[in-house]
Coordinates of C-alpha atoms in Angstrom, one line a residue:
X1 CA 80.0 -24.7 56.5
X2 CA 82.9 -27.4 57.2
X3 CA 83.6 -27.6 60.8
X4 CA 87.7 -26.4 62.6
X5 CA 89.8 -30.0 62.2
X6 CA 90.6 -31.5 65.2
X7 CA 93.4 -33.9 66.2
X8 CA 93.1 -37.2 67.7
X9 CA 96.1 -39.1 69.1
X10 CA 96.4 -43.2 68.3
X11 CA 99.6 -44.4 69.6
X12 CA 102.2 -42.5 69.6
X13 CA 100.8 -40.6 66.1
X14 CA 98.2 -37.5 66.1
X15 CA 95.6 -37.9 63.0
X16 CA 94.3 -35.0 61.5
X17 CA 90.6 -34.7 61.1
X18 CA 89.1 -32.2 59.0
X19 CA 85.2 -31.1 58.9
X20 CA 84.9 -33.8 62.0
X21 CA 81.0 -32.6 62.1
X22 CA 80.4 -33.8 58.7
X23 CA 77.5 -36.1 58.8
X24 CA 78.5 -39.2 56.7
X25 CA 74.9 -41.4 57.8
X26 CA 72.1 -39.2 58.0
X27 CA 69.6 -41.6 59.1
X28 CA 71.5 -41.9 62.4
X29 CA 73.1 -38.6 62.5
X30 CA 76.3 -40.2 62.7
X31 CA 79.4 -37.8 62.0
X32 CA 82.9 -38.5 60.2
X33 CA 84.5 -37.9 63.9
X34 CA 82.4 -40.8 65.3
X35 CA 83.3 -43.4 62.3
X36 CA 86.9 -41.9 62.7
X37 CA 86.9 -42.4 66.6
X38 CA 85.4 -46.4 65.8
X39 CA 88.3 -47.0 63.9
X40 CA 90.7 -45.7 66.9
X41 CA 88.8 -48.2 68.8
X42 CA 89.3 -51.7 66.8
X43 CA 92.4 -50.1 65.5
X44 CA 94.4 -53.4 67.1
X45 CA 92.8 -56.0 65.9
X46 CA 91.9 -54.3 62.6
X47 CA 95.7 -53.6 62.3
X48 CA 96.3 -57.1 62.7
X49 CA 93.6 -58.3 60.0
X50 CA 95.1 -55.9 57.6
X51 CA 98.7 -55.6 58.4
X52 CA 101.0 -56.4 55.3
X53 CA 98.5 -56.7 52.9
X54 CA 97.8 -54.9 50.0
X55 CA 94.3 -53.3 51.0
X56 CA 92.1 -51.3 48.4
X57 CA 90.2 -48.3 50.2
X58 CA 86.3 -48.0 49.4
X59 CA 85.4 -44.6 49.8
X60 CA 82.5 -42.2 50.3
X61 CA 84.1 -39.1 50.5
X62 CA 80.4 -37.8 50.9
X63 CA 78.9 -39.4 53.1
X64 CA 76.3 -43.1 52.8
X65 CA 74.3 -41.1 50.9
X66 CA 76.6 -39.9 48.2
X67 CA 78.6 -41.6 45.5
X68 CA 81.3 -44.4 46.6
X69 CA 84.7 -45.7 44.7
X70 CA 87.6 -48.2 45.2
X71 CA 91.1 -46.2 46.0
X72 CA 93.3 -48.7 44.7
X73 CA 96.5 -46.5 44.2
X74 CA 97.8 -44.9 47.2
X75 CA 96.4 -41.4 47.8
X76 CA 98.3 -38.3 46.6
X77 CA 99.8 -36.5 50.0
X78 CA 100.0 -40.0 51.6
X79 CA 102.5 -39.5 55.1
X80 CA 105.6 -41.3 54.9
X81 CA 105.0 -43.9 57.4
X82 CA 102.1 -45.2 55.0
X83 CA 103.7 -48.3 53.6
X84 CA 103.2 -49.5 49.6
X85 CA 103.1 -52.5 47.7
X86 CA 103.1 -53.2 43.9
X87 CA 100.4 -55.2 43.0
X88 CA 99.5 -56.4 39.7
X89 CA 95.9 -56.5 38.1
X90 CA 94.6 -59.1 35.7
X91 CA 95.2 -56.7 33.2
X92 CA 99.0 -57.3 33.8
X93 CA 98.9 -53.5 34.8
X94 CA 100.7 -52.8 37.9
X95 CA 99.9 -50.1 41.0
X96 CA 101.3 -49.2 44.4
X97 CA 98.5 -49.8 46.9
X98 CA 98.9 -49.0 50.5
X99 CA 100.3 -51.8 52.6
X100 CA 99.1 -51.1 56.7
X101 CA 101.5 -51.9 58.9
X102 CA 100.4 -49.8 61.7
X103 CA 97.3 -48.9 63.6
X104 CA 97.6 -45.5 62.8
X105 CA 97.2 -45.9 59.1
X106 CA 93.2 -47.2 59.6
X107 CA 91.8 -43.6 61.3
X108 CA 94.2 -41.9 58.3
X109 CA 92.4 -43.5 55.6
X110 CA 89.2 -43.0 57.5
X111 CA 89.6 -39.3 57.4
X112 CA 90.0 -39.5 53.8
X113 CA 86.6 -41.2 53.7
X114 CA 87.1 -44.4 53.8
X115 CA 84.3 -46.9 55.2
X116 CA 85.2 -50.4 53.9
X117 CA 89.1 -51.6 54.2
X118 CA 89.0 -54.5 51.3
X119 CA 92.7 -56.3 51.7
X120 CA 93.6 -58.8 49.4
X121 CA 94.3 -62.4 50.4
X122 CA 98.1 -62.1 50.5
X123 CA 101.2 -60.6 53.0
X124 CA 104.3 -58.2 51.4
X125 CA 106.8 -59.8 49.7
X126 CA 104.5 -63.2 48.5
X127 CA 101.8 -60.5 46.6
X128 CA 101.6 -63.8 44.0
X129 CA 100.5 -65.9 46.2
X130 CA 97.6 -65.9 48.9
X131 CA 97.9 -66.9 52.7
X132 CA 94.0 -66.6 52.6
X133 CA 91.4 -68.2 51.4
X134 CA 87.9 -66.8 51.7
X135 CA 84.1 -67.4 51.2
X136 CA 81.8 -65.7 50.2
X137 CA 77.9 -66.5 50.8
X138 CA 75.7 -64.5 49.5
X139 CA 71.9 -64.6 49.9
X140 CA 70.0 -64.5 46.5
X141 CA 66.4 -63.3 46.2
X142 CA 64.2 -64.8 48.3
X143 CA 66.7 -65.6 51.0
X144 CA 68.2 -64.0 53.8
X145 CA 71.0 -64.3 56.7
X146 CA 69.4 -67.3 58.1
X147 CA 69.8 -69.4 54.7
X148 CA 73.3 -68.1 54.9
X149 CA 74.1 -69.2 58.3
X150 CA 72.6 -72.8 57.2
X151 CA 75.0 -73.2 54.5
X152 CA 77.6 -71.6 56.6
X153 CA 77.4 -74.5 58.9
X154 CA 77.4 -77.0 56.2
X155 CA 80.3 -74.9 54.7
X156 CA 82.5 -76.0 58.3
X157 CA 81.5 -79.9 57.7
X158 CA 83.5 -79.7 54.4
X159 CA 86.0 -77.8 55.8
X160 CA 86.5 -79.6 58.5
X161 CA 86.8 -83.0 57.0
X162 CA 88.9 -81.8 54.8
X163 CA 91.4 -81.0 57.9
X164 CA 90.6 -76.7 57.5
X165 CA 89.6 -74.5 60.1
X166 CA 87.4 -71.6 59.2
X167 CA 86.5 -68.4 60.6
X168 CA 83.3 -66.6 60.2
X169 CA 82.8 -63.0 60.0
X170 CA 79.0 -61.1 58.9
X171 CA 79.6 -59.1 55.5
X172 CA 77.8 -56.4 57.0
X173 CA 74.6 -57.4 55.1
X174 CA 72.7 -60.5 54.3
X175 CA 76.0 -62.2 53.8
X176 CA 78.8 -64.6 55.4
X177 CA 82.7 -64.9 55.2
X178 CA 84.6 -67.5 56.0
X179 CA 88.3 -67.1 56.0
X180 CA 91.2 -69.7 56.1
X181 CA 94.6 -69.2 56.9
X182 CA 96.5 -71.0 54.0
X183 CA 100.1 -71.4 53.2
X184 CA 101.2 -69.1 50.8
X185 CA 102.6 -72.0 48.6
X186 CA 99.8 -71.8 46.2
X187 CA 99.1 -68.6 43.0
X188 CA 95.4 -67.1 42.3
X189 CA 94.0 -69.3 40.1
X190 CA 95.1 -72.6 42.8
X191 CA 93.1 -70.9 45.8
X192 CA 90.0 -70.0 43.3
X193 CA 89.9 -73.7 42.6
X194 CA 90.2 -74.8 46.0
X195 CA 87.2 -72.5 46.5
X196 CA 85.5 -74.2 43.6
X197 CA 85.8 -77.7 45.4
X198 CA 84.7 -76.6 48.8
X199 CA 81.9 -75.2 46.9
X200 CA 80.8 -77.8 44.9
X201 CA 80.7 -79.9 47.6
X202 CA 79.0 -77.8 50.0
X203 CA 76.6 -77.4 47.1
X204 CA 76.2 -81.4 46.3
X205 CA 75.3 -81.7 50.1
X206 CA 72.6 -79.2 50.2
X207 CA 71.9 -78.6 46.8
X208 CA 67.8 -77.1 47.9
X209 CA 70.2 -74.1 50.0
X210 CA 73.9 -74.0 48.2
X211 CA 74.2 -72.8 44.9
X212 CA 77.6 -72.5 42.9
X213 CA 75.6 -71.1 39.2
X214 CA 77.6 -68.0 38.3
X215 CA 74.8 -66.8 36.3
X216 CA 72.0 -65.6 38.1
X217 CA 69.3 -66.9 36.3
X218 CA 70.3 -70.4 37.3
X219 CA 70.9 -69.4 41.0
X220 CA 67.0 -69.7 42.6
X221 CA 66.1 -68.8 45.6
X222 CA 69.4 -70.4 47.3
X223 CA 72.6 -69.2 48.6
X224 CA 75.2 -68.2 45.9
X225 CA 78.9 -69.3 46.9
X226 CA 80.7 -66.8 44.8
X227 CA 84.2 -68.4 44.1
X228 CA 85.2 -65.7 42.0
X229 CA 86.2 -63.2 45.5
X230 CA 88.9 -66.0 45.0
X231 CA 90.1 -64.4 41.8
X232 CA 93.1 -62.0 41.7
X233 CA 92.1 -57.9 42.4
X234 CA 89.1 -59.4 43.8
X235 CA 88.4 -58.5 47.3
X236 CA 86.0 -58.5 50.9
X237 CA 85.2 -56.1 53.5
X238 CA 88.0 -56.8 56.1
X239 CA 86.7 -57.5 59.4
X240 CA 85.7 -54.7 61.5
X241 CA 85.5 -52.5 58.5
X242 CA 82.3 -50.2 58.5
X243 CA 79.5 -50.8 55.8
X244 CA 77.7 -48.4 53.4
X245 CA 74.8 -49.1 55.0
X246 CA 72.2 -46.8 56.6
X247 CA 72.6 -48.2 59.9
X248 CA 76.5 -48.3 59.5
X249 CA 76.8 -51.8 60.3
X250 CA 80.1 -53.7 60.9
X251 CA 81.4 -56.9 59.6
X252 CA 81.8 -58.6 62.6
X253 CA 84.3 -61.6 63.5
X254 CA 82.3 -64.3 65.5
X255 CA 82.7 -67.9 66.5
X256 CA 80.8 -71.0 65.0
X257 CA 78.8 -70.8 68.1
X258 CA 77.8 -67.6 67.8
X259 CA 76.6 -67.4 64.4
X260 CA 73.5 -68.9 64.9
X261 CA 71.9 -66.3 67.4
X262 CA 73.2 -63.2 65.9
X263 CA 71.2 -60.6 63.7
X264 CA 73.9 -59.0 61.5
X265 CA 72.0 -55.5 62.3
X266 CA 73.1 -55.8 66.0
X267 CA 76.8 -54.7 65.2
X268 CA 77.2 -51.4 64.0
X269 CA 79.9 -48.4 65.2
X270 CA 78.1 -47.7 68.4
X271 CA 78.0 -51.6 69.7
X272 CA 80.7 -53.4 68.4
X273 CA 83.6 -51.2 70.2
X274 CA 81.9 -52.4 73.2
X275 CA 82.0 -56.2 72.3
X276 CA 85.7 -56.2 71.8
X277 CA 86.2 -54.4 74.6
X278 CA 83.9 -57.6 76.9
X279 CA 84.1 -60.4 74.2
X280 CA 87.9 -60.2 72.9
X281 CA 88.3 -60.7 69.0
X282 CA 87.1 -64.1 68.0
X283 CA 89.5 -64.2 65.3
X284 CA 92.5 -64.0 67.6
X285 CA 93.8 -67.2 67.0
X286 CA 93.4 -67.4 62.6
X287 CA 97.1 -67.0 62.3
X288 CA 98.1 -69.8 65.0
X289 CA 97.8 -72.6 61.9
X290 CA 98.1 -72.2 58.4
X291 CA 96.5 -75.4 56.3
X292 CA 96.9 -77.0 52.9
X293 CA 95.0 -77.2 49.9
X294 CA 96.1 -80.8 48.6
X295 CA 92.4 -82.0 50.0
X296 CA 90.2 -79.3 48.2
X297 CA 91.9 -79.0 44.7
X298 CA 91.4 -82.5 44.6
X299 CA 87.6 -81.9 45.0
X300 CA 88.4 -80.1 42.3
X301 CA 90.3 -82.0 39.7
X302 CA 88.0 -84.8 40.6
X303 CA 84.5 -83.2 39.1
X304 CA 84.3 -83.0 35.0
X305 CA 83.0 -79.9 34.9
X306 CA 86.0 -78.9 35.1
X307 CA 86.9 -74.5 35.0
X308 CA 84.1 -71.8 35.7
X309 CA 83.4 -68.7 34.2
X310 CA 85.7 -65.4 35.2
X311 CA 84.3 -61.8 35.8
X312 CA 83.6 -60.4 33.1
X313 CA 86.8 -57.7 33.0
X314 CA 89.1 -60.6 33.4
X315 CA 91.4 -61.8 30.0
X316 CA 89.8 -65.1 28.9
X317 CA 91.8 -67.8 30.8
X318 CA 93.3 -70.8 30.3
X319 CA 89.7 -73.8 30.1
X320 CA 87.3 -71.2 30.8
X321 CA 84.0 -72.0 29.1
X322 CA 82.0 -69.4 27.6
X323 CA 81.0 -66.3 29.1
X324 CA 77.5 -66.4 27.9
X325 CA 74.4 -66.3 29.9
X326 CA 72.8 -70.0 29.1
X327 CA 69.3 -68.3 28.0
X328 CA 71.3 -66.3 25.5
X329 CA 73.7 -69.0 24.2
X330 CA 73.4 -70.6 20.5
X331 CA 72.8 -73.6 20.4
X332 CA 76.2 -76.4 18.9
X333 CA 75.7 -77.0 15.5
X334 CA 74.9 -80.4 14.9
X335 CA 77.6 -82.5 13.1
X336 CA 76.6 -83.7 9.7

């Protein structure tokens, strides 16, 4: 039997709750009112993280437990003060998505079931062109946060000779991102290739732990550096946004110091308003410089490898070389 809907305030906005005694994560018995409530709590710096940006809703309208999708079209009965955007997919389809420009719109969304917030890399009106630029480590088979955190650290030495300042978050997992503030000066495919170089190089420095292979039979037991979460429609967990995980973890903005001595299991709902509340946001100050990517596209042009595979819904693109797994691909013919 659904529990009475309850009303609780954020700002100067009252968000409706309904069935608040739901239990979304049975392992811990936490209830929709409790992830609801979290969100009230890093609604500031959340806000800030998502505010302006297009932002795709990942949904489990049942719970950890139940079945999950991406809301990538605002929701029907959507309040007014729930700002759009039109974005366009690879596809060349086009969508209104909601745009957040107020704290209010995070609990909202979470009462609709919403877990992870996944904006993309750009701000309302430049949706073309990314003020972002983010990577992704994530730990194959046979490796774990640790490796990531190595690489991650290796990850800063490229960045930071190449006159970029990073800032990593946990994924919620096993994983690392690293985000950049970045002019928006430069479209899609630019900031995927700047990604590209950073990774290459990251990978040519430790190429026992870095791995850039998209396929995964190449990949080893190493850390993959997935480029493509730099392709258009392609997205990350926001900061502070909950994970489908059975401990409900959180993806948690720390400094470079930090990084080192966490376990990625010690933030979840129940410890990470706490942190903000002693510790501050450690990302406070990503938007105080934006940087340029003259240095890591020319990482790019510079190696003859060249392009790299797409996902596989993508269009083929312009010097994209097969999409074939190598084990599975024919061989050249030989010229006569």
């Amino acid at each position: 039997m659904a529990s009475k809907a309850i009303e609780l305030p954020i700002g100067d906005r009252m968000i409706r709750v309904s069935n608040p005694d739901k239990v979304y994560f049975p392992e811990r018995e936490i209830t929709k009112r409790q992830v609801v409530e979290y969100y009230i709590s890093v609604a500031e710096p959340l806000a800030k993280a998502l505010r302006d940006r297009p932002t795709t809703l990942k949904r489990y309208v049942d719970g950890v437990t139940g079945e999950w999708f991406y809301q990538k079209r605002v929701p029907k009965g959507a309040p007014d003060w729930v700002r759009t955007v039109t974005i366009k997919f690879p596809s060349g389809r086009s969508a209104d998505e909601i745009c957040p420009t107020e704290p209010a719109v995070i609990p909202w969304a979470s009462n609709l079931g919403t877990f992870d917030f996944h904006p993309w890399p750009v701000r309302r009106p430049e949706v073309d062109h990314p003020d972002e630029l983010r990577v992704d480590l994530d730990p194959q088979p046979g490796t774990d946060f640790a490796d990531a955190v190595k690489v991650a650290g290796v990850l800063r030495e490229v960045l930071v000779d190449n006159g970029l300042t990073g800032y990593p978050k946990t994924s919620g997992g096993r994983g690392i991102h690293v985000l950049v503030r970045i002019r928006p000066e430069w479209d899609f495919i630019d900031v995927r290739h700047a990604v590209i170089g950073l990774a290459r190089e990251v990978e040519r420095r430790i190429p026992d732990l870095a791995t850039t292979a998209w396929w995964k039979e190449e990949r080893g037991e190493r850390v993959f550096l997935d480029f493509n979460q730099a392709a258009r429609d392609r997205t990350i967990a926001s900061a502070w946004s909950v994970r489908g995980t059975p401990r409900a973890t959180v993806s948690m903005p720390l400094t470079w110091n930090q990084l080192s001595d966490v376990d990625p299991d010690d933030f979840d709902i129940f410890t990470v308003p706490d942190l903000l509340a002693s510790q501050g946001d450690a990302h406070a100050d990503i938007d105080a410089e934006a940087f340029g990517l003259e240095s890591l596209l020319e990482l790019y042009s510079s190696d003859p490898r060249g392009e790299m595979p797409y996902p596989p819904d993508y269009p083929k693109m312009p010097g994209e070389p097969k999409r074939v797994q190598p084990s599975r691909a024919r061989p050249e013919p030989e010229n006569p």
